[in-house]
Tab-separated table of C-alpha atoms in Angstrom:
chain	number	residue	atom	x	y	z
A	1	MET	CA	23.566	40.621	-201.745
A	2	ASP	CA	21.685	41.640	-204.901
A	3	LEU	CA	18.879	44.092	-204.034
A	4	ARG	CA	16.628	42.349	-206.516
A	5	ASN	CA	16.930	39.131	-204.501
A	6	ILE	CA	15.703	41.001	-201.429
A	7	PHE	CA	12.815	42.682	-203.240
A	8	ASP	CA	11.766	39.321	-204.689
A	9	LYS	CA	11.209	37.919	-201.201
A	10	THR	CA	7.546	38.686	-200.564
A	11	GLU	CA	7.511	37.475	-196.961
A	12	VAL	CA	10.600	39.484	-195.962
A	13	LEU	CA	9.290	42.747	-197.409
A	14	LEU	CA	5.813	42.397	-195.915
A	15	VAL	CA	7.119	41.516	-192.446
A	16	LEU	CA	9.468	44.513	-192.645
A	17	ALA	CA	6.528	46.715	-193.701
A	18	ILE	CA	4.519	45.667	-190.629
A	19	ILE	CA	7.450	46.251	-188.265
A	20	LEU	CA	8.241	49.680	-189.725
A	21	GLY	CA	4.544	50.596	-189.679
A	22	LEU	CA	4.356	49.823	-185.969
A	23	ILE	CA	7.507	51.864	-185.270
A	24	ILE	CA	6.902	54.853	-187.542
A	25	GLY	CA	3.627	56.703	-187.100
A	26	LEU	CA	2.533	58.676	-190.141
A	27	LYS	CA	0.386	61.648	-189.194
A	28	ALA	CA	-0.871	62.687	-192.614
A	29	ARG	CA	-3.117	60.558	-194.764
A	30	ILE	CA	-1.145	59.155	-197.680
A	31	SER	CA	-2.997	57.799	-200.678
A	32	ILE	CA	-2.565	54.082	-201.284
A	33	ASP	CA	-4.605	53.894	-204.473
A	34	ILE	CA	-1.657	54.495	-206.831
A	35	PRO	CA	0.554	51.643	-205.510
A	36	LEU	CA	-2.528	49.408	-205.544
A	37	GLY	CA	-3.114	50.399	-209.158
A	38	ILE	CA	0.481	49.500	-210.009
A	39	VAL	CA	0.057	46.092	-208.389
A	40	MET	CA	-3.145	45.612	-210.378
A	41	PHE	CA	-1.373	46.485	-213.635
A	42	PHE	CA	1.483	44.034	-213.155
A	43	SER	CA	-0.752	41.313	-211.727
A	44	ILE	CA	-3.412	41.363	-214.431
A	45	ARG	CA	-1.091	41.912	-217.439
A	46	PRO	CA	-0.104	38.207	-217.738
A	47	PHE	CA	-3.762	37.356	-218.243
A	48	PHE	CA	-3.870	39.301	-221.510
A	49	ARG	CA	-0.700	37.613	-222.779
A	50	HIS	CA	-2.093	34.095	-222.674
A	51	LYS	CA	-4.999	32.296	-224.224
A	52	PHE	CA	-6.881	30.462	-221.528
A	53	ASP	CA	-9.176	27.524	-222.054
A	54	PHE	CA	-12.265	28.954	-220.385
A	55	LYS	CA	-14.321	25.911	-221.361
A	56	LYS	CA	-11.939	23.712	-219.403
A	57	LYS	CA	-11.539	26.074	-216.446
A	58	TYR	CA	-14.926	27.764	-216.213
A	59	LYS	CA	-16.130	25.616	-213.286
A	60	PHE	CA	-12.995	26.434	-211.273
A	61	ILE	CA	-13.298	30.133	-212.162
A	62	ILE	CA	-16.955	30.312	-211.131
A	63	LEU	CA	-16.228	28.470	-207.883
A	64	SER	CA	-13.296	30.753	-207.072
A	65	VAL	CA	-15.399	33.878	-207.608
A	66	LEU	CA	-18.284	32.467	-205.560
A	67	LEU	CA	-15.963	31.535	-202.697
A	68	ASN	CA	-14.825	35.137	-202.481
A	69	TYR	CA	-17.982	37.109	-203.218
A	70	VAL	CA	-20.510	34.799	-201.563
A	71	LEU	CA	-18.790	32.654	-198.922
A	72	LEU	CA	-16.106	34.998	-197.579
A	73	SER	CA	-18.248	38.121	-197.966
A	74	GLY	CA	-21.144	36.339	-196.297
A	75	VAL	CA	-18.983	35.250	-193.359
A	76	TYR	CA	-17.765	38.840	-192.857
A	77	VAL	CA	-21.316	40.219	-192.923
A	78	LEU	CA	-22.661	37.485	-190.635
A	79	LEU	CA	-19.895	37.674	-188.014
A	80	SER	CA	-19.724	41.467	-187.886
A	81	SER	CA	-23.514	41.746	-187.622
A	82	ILE	CA	-23.598	39.202	-184.788
A	83	PHE	CA	-20.720	40.588	-182.731
A	84	PHE	CA	-21.294	44.326	-183.213
A	85	GLY	CA	-25.073	44.134	-183.202
A	86	GLN	CA	-25.798	47.768	-183.969
A	87	ILE	CA	-24.340	49.986	-186.664
A	88	ASN	CA	-20.994	51.602	-185.841
A	89	PHE	CA	-17.733	52.483	-187.586
A	90	TYR	CA	-16.369	48.939	-187.181
A	91	LEU	CA	-19.438	47.256	-188.618
A	92	ILE	CA	-19.326	49.675	-191.566
A	93	GLY	CA	-15.654	48.796	-192.056
A	94	PHE	CA	-16.386	45.076	-192.307
A	95	LEU	CA	-19.321	45.683	-194.660
A	96	ILE	CA	-16.941	47.554	-196.979
A	97	VAL	CA	-14.458	44.659	-196.788
A	98	ALA	CA	-17.282	42.307	-197.785
A	99	CYS	CA	-18.062	44.420	-200.870
A	100	VAL	CA	-14.574	44.588	-202.412
A	101	PRO	CA	-13.163	42.105	-204.972
A	102	PRO	CA	-10.518	39.442	-204.241
A	103	ALA	CA	-7.018	40.566	-203.306
A	104	ILE	CA	-4.667	41.438	-206.151
A	105	ALA	CA	-1.977	39.661	-204.124
A	106	ILE	CA	-3.633	36.312	-204.887
A	107	VAL	CA	-1.630	36.107	-208.119
A	108	PRO	CA	1.874	36.467	-206.570
A	109	PHE	CA	0.723	34.342	-203.606
A	110	CYS	CA	-0.424	31.705	-206.085
A	111	TYR	CA	3.032	31.388	-207.629
A	112	LEU	CA	4.642	31.135	-204.187
A	113	THR	CA	2.322	28.297	-203.134
A	114	LYS	CA	2.369	26.487	-206.490
A	115	CYS	CA	-1.357	26.762	-207.109
A	116	ASP	CA	-2.852	26.674	-210.601
A	117	PRO	CA	-1.860	30.093	-212.060
A	118	GLU	CA	-4.214	29.756	-215.015
A	119	THR	CA	-7.234	29.467	-212.725
A	120	ALA	CA	-5.936	32.181	-210.391
A	121	ASP	CA	-5.335	34.685	-213.208
A	122	ALA	CA	-8.602	34.026	-215.005
A	123	SER	CA	-10.584	34.098	-211.748
A	124	LEU	CA	-9.009	37.390	-210.695
A	125	PHE	CA	-9.804	38.982	-214.041
A	126	SER	CA	-13.389	37.689	-213.946
A	127	ALA	CA	-13.848	38.834	-210.334
A	128	PHE	CA	-12.596	42.340	-211.061
A	129	VAL	CA	-14.798	42.707	-214.141
A	130	LEU	CA	-17.725	41.616	-212.000
A	131	GLY	CA	-16.542	43.909	-209.189
A	132	ILE	CA	-16.774	46.992	-211.415
A	133	PHE	CA	-20.540	46.560	-211.236
A	134	LEU	CA	-21.003	44.686	-207.966
A	135	MET	CA	-18.933	46.906	-205.680
A	136	PRO	CA	-20.642	50.274	-206.340
A	137	LEU	CA	-24.061	48.584	-206.455
A	138	SER	CA	-23.608	46.785	-203.125
A	139	LEU	CA	-22.118	49.868	-201.433
A	140	PHE	CA	-24.998	52.011	-202.680
A	141	LEU	CA	-27.566	49.479	-201.470
A	142	LEU	CA	-25.886	49.388	-198.054
A	143	PHE	CA	-25.176	53.086	-197.518
A	144	GLY	CA	-27.356	54.929	-200.045
A	145	GLU	CA	-26.713	58.666	-200.262
A	146	ASN	CA	-24.145	58.464	-197.437
A	147	ILE	CA	-21.532	57.307	-199.928
A	148	ASP	CA	-19.957	59.696	-202.442
A	149	MET	CA	-20.233	57.788	-205.713
A	150	LEU	CA	-17.845	60.169	-207.495
A	151	LEU	CA	-15.093	59.460	-204.957
A	152	LEU	CA	-15.842	55.750	-205.240
A	153	LEU	CA	-15.546	56.013	-209.022
A	154	ARG	CA	-12.148	57.733	-208.589
A	155	VAL	CA	-10.908	54.887	-206.405
A	156	MET	CA	-12.159	52.280	-208.879
A	157	LEU	CA	-10.601	54.097	-211.830
A	158	ILE	CA	-7.155	54.285	-210.219
A	159	ILE	CA	-7.102	50.815	-208.661
A	160	ILE	CA	-9.050	48.693	-211.152
A	161	ILE	CA	-10.176	50.226	-214.438
A	162	ILE	CA	-7.193	52.295	-215.654
A	163	PRO	CA	-4.568	49.659	-214.686
A	164	GLY	CA	-6.666	47.034	-216.450
A	165	ILE	CA	-6.862	49.114	-219.644
A	166	PHE	CA	-3.110	49.783	-219.640
A	167	ALA	CA	-2.384	46.123	-218.902
A	168	TYR	CA	-4.350	45.178	-222.014
A	169	LEU	CA	-2.776	47.839	-224.230
A	170	LEU	CA	0.764	46.967	-223.082
A	171	ARG	CA	0.279	43.211	-222.937
A	172	ASP	CA	2.823	42.542	-225.712
A	173	ARG	CA	5.159	45.458	-225.042
A	174	LYS	CA	8.795	44.418	-224.591
A	175	SER	CA	10.507	46.265	-221.766
A	176	LYS	CA	13.156	45.469	-219.178
A	177	VAL	CA	10.825	46.809	-216.492
A	178	PHE	CA	8.699	43.677	-216.820
A	179	ASN	CA	11.709	41.616	-215.743
A	180	TYR	CA	11.197	43.193	-212.320
A	181	THR	CA	7.474	42.473	-212.079
A	182	LYS	CA	7.766	40.499	-208.850
A	183	SER	CA	10.034	43.080	-207.193
A	184	ILE	CA	7.809	46.000	-208.175
A	185	THR	CA	4.676	44.169	-207.030
A	186	ASN	CA	6.280	43.266	-203.694
A	187	ILE	CA	7.484	46.834	-203.103
A	188	CYS	CA	4.031	48.277	-203.801
A	189	LEU	CA	2.316	45.692	-201.585
A	190	ALA	CA	4.819	46.424	-198.812
A	191	LEU	CA	4.235	50.174	-199.213
A	192	VAL	CA	0.462	49.714	-198.920
A	193	LEU	CA	0.893	47.528	-195.836
A	194	PHE	CA	3.330	50.002	-194.252
A	195	ILE	CA	1.035	53.006	-194.818
A	196	ALA	CA	-2.063	51.144	-193.640
A	197	VAL	CA	-0.379	49.969	-190.435
A	198	SER	CA	1.465	53.235	-189.786
A	199	VAL	CA	-1.492	55.632	-190.002
A	200	ASN	CA	-3.434	53.363	-187.658
A	201	ARG	CA	-0.536	52.115	-185.517
A	202	GLU	CA	-2.279	53.019	-182.257
A	203	VAL	CA	-4.948	50.435	-183.129
A	204	PHE	CA	-2.436	47.647	-182.708
A	205	PHE	CA	-1.630	48.841	-179.184
A	206	THR	CA	-5.262	49.361	-178.179
A	207	LEU	CA	-7.254	46.650	-176.445
A	208	ASN	CA	-10.779	48.051	-176.418
A	209	ARG	CA	-13.740	45.803	-177.166
A	210	ASN	CA	-14.270	46.897	-180.782
A	211	VAL	CA	-10.636	46.346	-181.735
A	212	LEU	CA	-10.498	42.931	-180.069
A	213	LEU	CA	-13.708	41.926	-181.834
A	214	SER	CA	-12.202	43.093	-185.140
A	215	TYR	CA	-9.201	40.818	-184.602
A	216	PHE	CA	-11.476	37.919	-183.673
A	217	ILE	CA	-13.757	38.375	-186.686
A	218	SER	CA	-10.796	38.690	-189.070
A	219	PHE	CA	-9.046	35.576	-187.731
A	220	LEU	CA	-12.271	33.570	-187.775
A	221	ALA	CA	-13.250	34.654	-191.294
A	222	ILE	CA	-9.801	34.381	-192.875
A	223	PHE	CA	-8.241	31.386	-191.125
A	224	GLY	CA	-11.502	29.533	-190.603
A	225	THR	CA	-12.882	29.927	-194.109
A	226	GLY	CA	-9.519	29.573	-195.863
A	227	LEU	CA	-8.406	26.393	-194.094
A	228	ILE	CA	-11.811	24.695	-194.162
A	229	VAL	CA	-12.100	25.312	-197.906
A	230	TYR	CA	-8.553	24.028	-198.502
A	231	PHE	CA	-8.959	20.734	-196.649
A	232	ILE	CA	-12.421	20.055	-198.105
A	233	ALA	CA	-11.258	20.964	-201.637
A	234	LYS	CA	-8.266	18.617	-201.343
A	235	LEU	CA	-10.706	15.716	-201.083
A	236	ASN	CA	-12.379	16.596	-204.382
A	237	PHE	CA	-9.840	18.493	-206.513
A	238	GLU	CA	-6.161	18.552	-207.388
A	239	LYS	CA	-3.968	20.130	-204.718
A	240	SER	CA	-3.102	23.069	-207.000
A	241	GLU	CA	-6.813	23.893	-207.357
A	242	ALA	CA	-7.433	23.442	-203.615
A	243	ILE	CA	-4.699	26.011	-202.925
A	244	ASN	CA	-6.315	28.429	-205.368
A	245	PHE	CA	-9.741	27.977	-203.755
A	246	SER	CA	-8.279	28.624	-200.298
A	247	LEU	CA	-6.695	31.868	-201.466
A	248	TYR	CA	-9.978	33.075	-202.924
A	249	ALA	CA	-11.811	32.027	-199.752
A	250	SER	CA	-9.478	34.069	-197.537
A	251	GLN	CA	-8.097	37.071	-199.440
A	252	LYS	CA	-10.062	40.274	-199.987
A	253	ASN	CA	-8.767	43.424	-201.655
A	254	VAL	CA	-8.673	45.220	-198.320
A	255	GLY	CA	-6.368	47.871	-199.757
A	256	THR	CA	-9.338	49.078	-201.775
A	257	ALA	CA	-11.492	48.889	-198.645
A	258	ILE	CA	-8.960	51.041	-196.769
A	259	ALA	CA	-8.900	53.581	-199.596
A	260	ILE	CA	-12.727	53.757	-199.621
A	261	ALA	CA	-12.868	54.089	-195.829
A	262	LEU	CA	-10.280	56.883	-195.676
A	263	LEU	CA	-11.590	58.855	-198.643
A	264	ILE	CA	-15.336	58.486	-198.178
A	265	PHE	CA	-15.960	57.640	-194.532
A	266	ASN	CA	-14.012	58.045	-191.274
A	267	PRO	CA	-10.431	56.908	-190.447
A	268	VAL	CA	-11.865	54.574	-187.794
A	269	VAL	CA	-13.861	52.819	-190.527
A	270	ALA	CA	-10.523	51.716	-192.011
A	271	VAL	CA	-9.515	49.843	-188.837
A	272	PRO	CA	-11.254	46.510	-189.679
A	273	ALA	CA	-9.679	46.544	-193.146
A	274	VAL	CA	-6.217	47.321	-191.705
A	275	ILE	CA	-6.549	44.434	-189.257
A	276	ALA	CA	-7.853	42.148	-192.022
A	277	LEU	CA	-4.881	43.135	-194.202
A	278	VAL	CA	-2.399	42.045	-191.541
A	279	VAL	CA	-4.353	38.868	-190.731
A	280	GLN	CA	-4.530	37.959	-194.434
A	281	PHE	CA	-0.754	38.224	-194.639
A	282	LEU	CA	-0.344	36.124	-191.491
A	283	TYR	CA	-2.695	33.558	-192.996
A	284	PHE	CA	-0.584	33.389	-196.118
A	285	LEU	CA	2.599	32.805	-194.089
A	286	VAL	CA	0.935	29.940	-192.193
A	287	PHE	CA	-0.834	28.564	-195.266
A	288	GLU	CA	2.350	28.608	-197.361
A	289	ARG	CA	4.112	26.440	-194.803
A	290	ILE	CA	1.174	24.019	-194.587
A	291	VAL	CA	1.070	23.667	-198.356
A	292	LEU	CA	4.805	23.372	-198.982
A	293	LYS	CA	5.321	21.044	-196.023
A	294	ASN	CA	2.798	18.606	-197.425
């Protein structure tokens, strides 16, 4: 079997990453910002190669961004505040998840579920431009001097800003490497998932109250918000747009949240984001089958 065919299978690689992460426990902290930056580069580059009709799509773009930054973020803040009550590492973890932009994986997920790629690409670009200002501002308002803004800037540079600049500069560059965009993106996503699960593998075998609440909050926020938005949107929009809205209402860039938690806070703070990362992937597997079946 051609290796490229294997690497093109998003579901296979991500399931394998979870299994290996649960089996292999990494002791040292391994940076995940570089593979996330690579995913950002390959995911956002197509945006700069096409001319989008923003006048035609602006309502869908605005709605997609609002679903992620307002609805999904609001659900995370509300649920975590209710169930944890007082400030602790887990509540901090969910607040960080609420502050990050949409998941970079929305773009490859969009193509797999046959959503509207034009809306997905333009919304992702708009959300990340907005996130350059919103994320540090919201984190500073929440945590004040407790957050190292220089470290946060480093994370943003590697994951968002530098990949975006290179994606623009190389938008028309002809190279065989771009023929493997999907494979490279899948490998990097799988690597991030493997590292995130592996360094926190004991979490998935622990049944204390905080961990169980983290699972509950993640499932409720991701599955609840994503599916409700999808079925309501189907009544008012084309199916391709409803799929896009569901992805934006369920997928946060939790890789960035994990990087922020590990670099700036405490490893335990990363636990909610790690759980959310796995639950987001599980949601996509279920959602893909719902969409394609219908």
